[in-house]
Amino acid sequence: SGFSGEVLGINLPWWVFVFVAMAIIAVLGYRQVDLSVKVLAILVSLEFLIVLILDATILIKGGQGGTAPLTATPFTWASFTTGSVAIALLFNFASFIGFEATTIYSEEAKDPKRTVPRATYAAVLTIGAFYTLTTYLMVEGQGAAGLQEYLATLQPDPTAFLFALGATYFGATLTTVMSLLFISSVFAALLAFHNAVARYLYALGREGLVPAQLGHTHPKHLSPHTGSLSQSMLALVVVLIFVITAQDPVLALFTWLTQLGTLAIIVLMALASFAVVAFFARHRDLDSNVLRTTVAPIVGGLAMTAVAIYAASQFGLLIGNPESPLRWILPA
């Protein structure tokens, strides 16, 4: 909505664009996964490219708008403990959400035993390296000193930080392109999440944990079409509630539900880790590797549990209102 008003001169409410995007995602999710994959591949490649161009520019020109050499300040312990560690941890986990989606496409892959593990490790390593490098360079681009105070001036839209750096380092034209690609990146994320939810519902329906009709695929497209339709309807209802009650789309719809969703995913991953241990304790004949079936999932489960408890205890900070009753209502 902001991009349309500022660049195109067309001013429309934010929810108009939301419903248009929702309709496109509903169509893509209903059809075979190949179509979604092609759309995602193009969008993600362009998004990676524009951010890598910014990374390279900061590397070449230096930090603080190109006036100072790069430092190691962001990697110091003092930097790590400054501000809210809970918010940092939750956004960190949010950045990795979706890496496990490789497994839910195993039935649609030609050689899942080989391609799914490779894709999962590649996703984790790529996301980790990309976000670490980019975040470091963004901090250096503005300068670590006074960064929190600067970011406070950008509220309620902290995404403006990326575009401010773009304007400083490579001018207005590429920054406009970056804005457009930021919009497409949110669309790509929503499409990926939509497809993931549809396939989770399909698997749950097939196992009899949700209505059985969700556990069927489309006769022509071979997609989990009922799960896709269910997710589209749920998204429509949730967004309508926020539209009717005139809630701020960034502060309420995005921040509240992103933080809540991330917390829920962490809890689910902890439970899944302990479920792995329980499963192989009952079926030891399926895999004799103790590191893979016991040690790794216990370590992962304990780490996830610790982060989930800490994040839940700090939820008031995460939604930007430490005194709000939502700080315990939402996690509950």
XYZ file of C-alpha atoms in Angstrom:
332
model
C 0.000 0.000 0.000
C 2.844 2.359 0.902
C 4.783 1.482 -2.250
C 1.703 1.989 -4.422
C 1.006 5.402 -2.905
C 4.578 6.682 -2.967
C 5.793 5.273 -6.290
C 2.635 4.815 -8.378
C 0.469 7.533 -6.837
C -2.363 5.039 -6.246
C -3.602 5.212 -2.656
C -5.601 2.206 -1.507
C -6.097 0.611 1.947
C -3.554 -2.054 2.940
C -6.190 -4.785 3.016
C -6.951 -4.410 -0.710
C -3.438 -5.606 -1.531
C -3.692 -8.331 1.121
C -6.844 -9.802 -0.428
C -5.360 -9.650 -3.952
C -2.244 -11.499 -2.758
C -4.421 -13.960 -0.845
C -6.428 -14.762 -3.986
C -3.268 -15.367 -6.065
C -1.812 -17.606 -3.339
C -5.104 -19.523 -3.121
C -4.941 -20.281 -6.866
C -1.241 -21.247 -6.827
C -1.702 -23.399 -3.711
C -4.654 -25.235 -5.260
C -2.682 -26.229 -8.356
C 0.300 -28.578 -8.650
C 3.394 -27.674 -6.637
C 5.539 -27.202 -9.782
C 3.806 -23.888 -10.511
C 4.473 -22.526 -7.011
C 8.084 -23.704 -7.180
C 8.682 -21.793 -10.431
C 7.203 -18.585 -8.974
C 9.182 -18.982 -5.739
C 12.453 -19.735 -7.565
C 12.242 -16.496 -9.567
C 11.222 -14.302 -6.597
C 13.748 -15.741 -4.136
C 16.619 -15.484 -6.646
C 15.880 -11.797 -7.275
C 15.559 -11.094 -3.536
C 18.888 -12.771 -2.786
C 20.529 -10.841 -5.611
C 19.450 -7.352 -4.506
C 20.497 -7.947 -0.878
C 23.833 -9.426 -2.000
C 24.399 -6.279 -4.091
C 23.854 -4.185 -0.943
C 26.197 -6.499 1.014
C 28.906 -6.147 -1.627
C 28.514 -2.365 -1.720
C 28.948 -2.048 2.061
C 31.946 -4.420 1.942
C 33.594 -2.300 -0.755
C 32.722 1.190 0.524
C 33.046 0.489 4.263
C 30.783 1.115 7.244
C 28.867 4.145 8.543
C 27.709 5.196 5.115
C 31.068 4.429 3.529
C 33.083 6.705 5.809
C 34.696 4.147 8.162
C 36.388 0.724 7.941
C 34.455 -2.390 8.967
C 34.906 -3.581 12.560
C 34.176 -6.709 14.622
C 32.010 -4.788 17.128
C 28.741 -6.618 16.279
C 30.349 -9.941 17.277
C 31.404 -8.810 20.778
C 29.706 -10.066 23.948
C 28.707 -6.495 24.882
C 26.795 -6.183 21.606
C 25.060 -9.522 22.166
C 23.818 -8.578 25.636
C 22.665 -5.073 24.673
C 18.904 -4.791 24.220
C 16.387 -7.631 24.388
C 17.989 -11.047 23.892
C 14.466 -12.584 23.819
C 13.493 -10.542 20.753
C 16.797 -11.406 19.075
C 16.340 -15.135 19.723
C 12.751 -15.190 18.487
C 13.515 -13.248 15.304
C 16.513 -15.519 14.791
C 14.278 -18.584 14.988
C 11.696 -16.872 12.759
C 14.394 -16.446 10.101
C 14.913 -20.213 9.987
C 11.239 -21.224 9.969
C 10.570 -23.270 6.866
C 13.885 -25.141 6.685
C 12.051 -28.284 7.789
C 9.573 -27.925 4.918
C 11.855 -30.053 2.753
C 10.513 -33.166 4.500
C 6.860 -32.487 3.699
C 7.638 -32.503 -0.028
C 9.283 -35.952 0.187
C 6.309 -37.689 -1.413
C 6.495 -35.317 -4.373
C 10.277 -35.752 -4.843
C 11.772 -38.286 -7.255
C 14.520 -39.463 -4.886
C 13.548 -38.230 -1.372
C 16.148 -40.249 0.575
C 18.914 -38.392 -1.242
C 17.418 -34.994 -2.091
C 15.505 -34.191 1.136
C 18.513 -34.426 3.531
C 20.692 -32.496 1.087
C 18.060 -29.784 0.650
C 17.574 -29.485 4.429
C 21.268 -29.050 5.217
C 21.694 -26.694 2.260
C 18.766 -24.585 3.505
C 20.141 -24.306 7.055
C 23.657 -23.421 5.890
C 22.478 -20.958 3.237
C 20.055 -19.174 5.567
C 22.631 -19.059 8.385
C 25.446 -17.664 6.250
C 23.209 -15.221 4.349
C 21.525 -13.725 7.414
C 24.726 -13.570 9.468
C 26.649 -11.716 6.762
C 23.764 -9.385 5.864
C 22.880 -8.496 9.460
C 26.533 -7.821 10.277
C 26.908 -5.542 7.254
C 23.636 -3.732 7.985
C 24.863 -2.955 11.506
C 28.216 -1.799 10.149
C 26.522 0.225 7.406
C 24.748 2.366 9.992
C 27.376 1.969 12.729
C 26.961 0.009 15.960
C 27.177 3.123 18.164
C 23.703 4.565 18.655
C 22.084 1.910 16.447
C 19.249 1.134 18.881
C 18.362 4.812 19.197
C 18.368 5.120 15.405
C 16.118 2.085 14.964
C 13.683 3.524 17.529
C 13.143 6.485 15.200
C 11.941 4.093 12.470
C 9.041 2.669 14.506
C 6.474 1.332 13.816
C 8.154 0.142 10.585
C 11.682 -1.151 11.296
C 11.913 -2.529 7.729
C 12.684 1.066 6.699
C 16.229 0.405 7.974
C 17.052 -1.706 4.914
C 15.799 0.955 2.506
C 17.598 3.757 4.363
C 20.838 1.820 3.876
C 19.985 1.272 0.222
C 19.433 5.004 -0.312
C 22.778 5.748 1.391
C 24.823 3.172 -0.503
C 23.356 2.962 -3.990
C 20.765 5.662 -4.561
C 17.038 5.971 -5.176
C 16.518 3.736 -8.230
C 17.918 0.519 -6.780
C 16.218 1.315 -3.463
C 12.870 1.438 -5.277
C 13.670 -1.932 -6.849
C 14.591 -3.202 -3.381
C 11.212 -2.018 -2.045
C 9.396 -3.927 -4.774
C 11.462 -7.049 -4.105
C 10.775 -6.746 -0.373
C 7.050 -6.898 -1.189
C 7.602 -9.925 -3.434
C 9.679 -11.594 -0.704
C 6.775 -11.335 1.756
C 4.513 -12.780 -0.949
C 6.997 -15.624 -1.557
C 7.143 -16.399 2.169
C 3.344 -16.486 2.400
C 3.108 -18.791 -0.621
C 5.701 -21.138 0.882
C 3.925 -21.158 4.271
C 0.570 -21.743 2.565
C 1.903 -24.761 0.686
C 3.504 -26.117 3.861
C 0.279 -25.817 5.886
C -1.727 -27.507 3.114
C 0.679 -30.462 3.157
C 0.689 -30.706 6.947
C -3.117 -30.843 6.846
C -2.912 -33.515 4.145
C -0.593 -35.652 6.287
C -2.762 -35.138 9.389
C -5.916 -36.003 7.422
C -4.367 -39.181 6.083
C -3.444 -40.208 9.651
C -6.989 -39.494 10.882
C -5.961 -36.644 13.207
C -8.129 -34.092 11.348
C -11.148 -34.664 9.046
C -10.314 -37.414 6.536
C -11.272 -35.338 3.462
C -8.145 -33.229 4.077
C -6.057 -36.342 3.411
C -6.851 -36.495 -0.309
C -5.156 -34.957 -3.333
C -6.704 -33.327 -6.375
C -7.332 -35.875 -9.187
C -5.733 -33.622 -11.836
C -3.246 -31.348 -10.030
C -2.232 -33.979 -7.407
C -2.119 -31.132 -4.856
C -3.587 -31.265 -1.307
C -6.369 -28.998 -2.559
C -8.714 -29.359 0.432
C -5.934 -28.394 2.842
C -5.087 -25.460 0.585
C -8.698 -24.233 0.558
C -8.898 -24.629 4.344
C -5.766 -22.520 4.821
C -7.116 -19.838 2.444
C -10.377 -19.636 4.403
C -8.565 -19.471 7.757
C -6.284 -16.671 6.488
C -9.322 -14.784 5.175
C -11.123 -14.992 8.540
C -8.043 -13.883 10.527
C -7.326 -10.887 8.290
C -11.010 -9.865 8.248
C -10.989 -9.707 12.064
C -8.054 -7.268 11.967
C -9.660 -5.223 9.155
C -13.040 -4.930 10.898
C -11.450 -3.947 14.228
C -9.169 -1.430 12.428
C -5.964 -2.850 13.908
C -2.561 -1.650 12.740
C -1.376 -4.217 10.143
C 2.310 -3.942 11.131
C 2.074 -3.644 14.910
C -0.841 -6.005 15.516
C -1.315 -8.378 12.576
C 2.358 -8.797 11.666
C 4.176 -8.380 14.986
C 1.727 -10.160 17.303
C 1.059 -13.131 15.046
C 4.655 -13.491 13.847
C 5.918 -13.649 17.416
C 3.105 -15.985 18.473
C 3.592 -18.214 15.432
C 7.341 -18.397 16.007
C 6.830 -19.309 19.663
C 4.377 -22.043 18.639
C 6.805 -23.414 16.035
C 9.597 -23.583 18.648
C 7.317 -25.541 21.007
C 6.339 -27.890 18.159
C 9.992 -28.456 17.231
C 10.818 -29.250 20.877
C 7.963 -31.766 21.019
C 9.023 -33.253 17.679
C 12.592 -33.678 18.966
C 11.394 -35.626 22.025
C 8.994 -37.606 19.802
C 12.001 -38.801 17.778
C 13.576 -40.184 20.962
C 10.327 -41.893 21.988
C 9.786 -43.373 18.519
C 13.239 -44.937 18.220
C 13.096 -46.176 21.809
C 10.143 -48.311 20.680
C 11.625 -49.198 17.271
C 15.343 -49.674 17.878
C 15.607 -52.018 14.885
C 14.939 -49.144 12.432
C 18.146 -47.205 13.187
C 21.088 -48.128 15.420
C 22.789 -44.713 15.277
C 22.489 -43.422 18.883
C 23.774 -39.952 17.966
C 21.019 -39.507 15.395
C 18.153 -41.160 17.271
C 18.850 -40.095 20.868
C 21.663 -37.618 21.529
C 20.970 -35.029 18.801
C 17.184 -34.880 19.327
C 17.563 -34.598 23.125
C 20.055 -31.715 22.780
C 17.836 -30.030 20.189
C 14.692 -30.561 22.256
C 16.240 -29.132 25.428
C 17.607 -26.102 23.564
C 14.215 -25.430 21.933
C 12.444 -25.816 25.289
C 14.793 -23.331 26.969
C 14.258 -20.745 24.217
C 10.471 -21.270 24.277
C 10.263 -20.757 28.054
C 12.479 -17.665 27.920
C 10.539 -16.174 24.982
C 7.179 -16.815 26.686
C 8.434 -15.103 29.859
C 9.432 -12.028 27.813
C 6.379 -11.973 25.540
C 5.318 -8.500 26.687
C 8.534 -7.094 25.235
C 8.053 -9.089 22.054
C 4.680 -7.486 21.309
C 5.954 -4.045 22.353
C 3.788 -3.698 25.471
C 5.220 -5.257 28.669
C 2.092 -4.361 30.690
C -0.539 -5.657 28.253
C -2.607 -8.697 29.329
C -1.820 -10.047 25.834
C 1.657 -10.837 27.196
C 0.144 -13.948 28.825
C -3.144 -14.346 26.888
C -1.405 -14.926 23.508
C 1.157 -17.519 24.699
C -1.584 -19.265 26.731
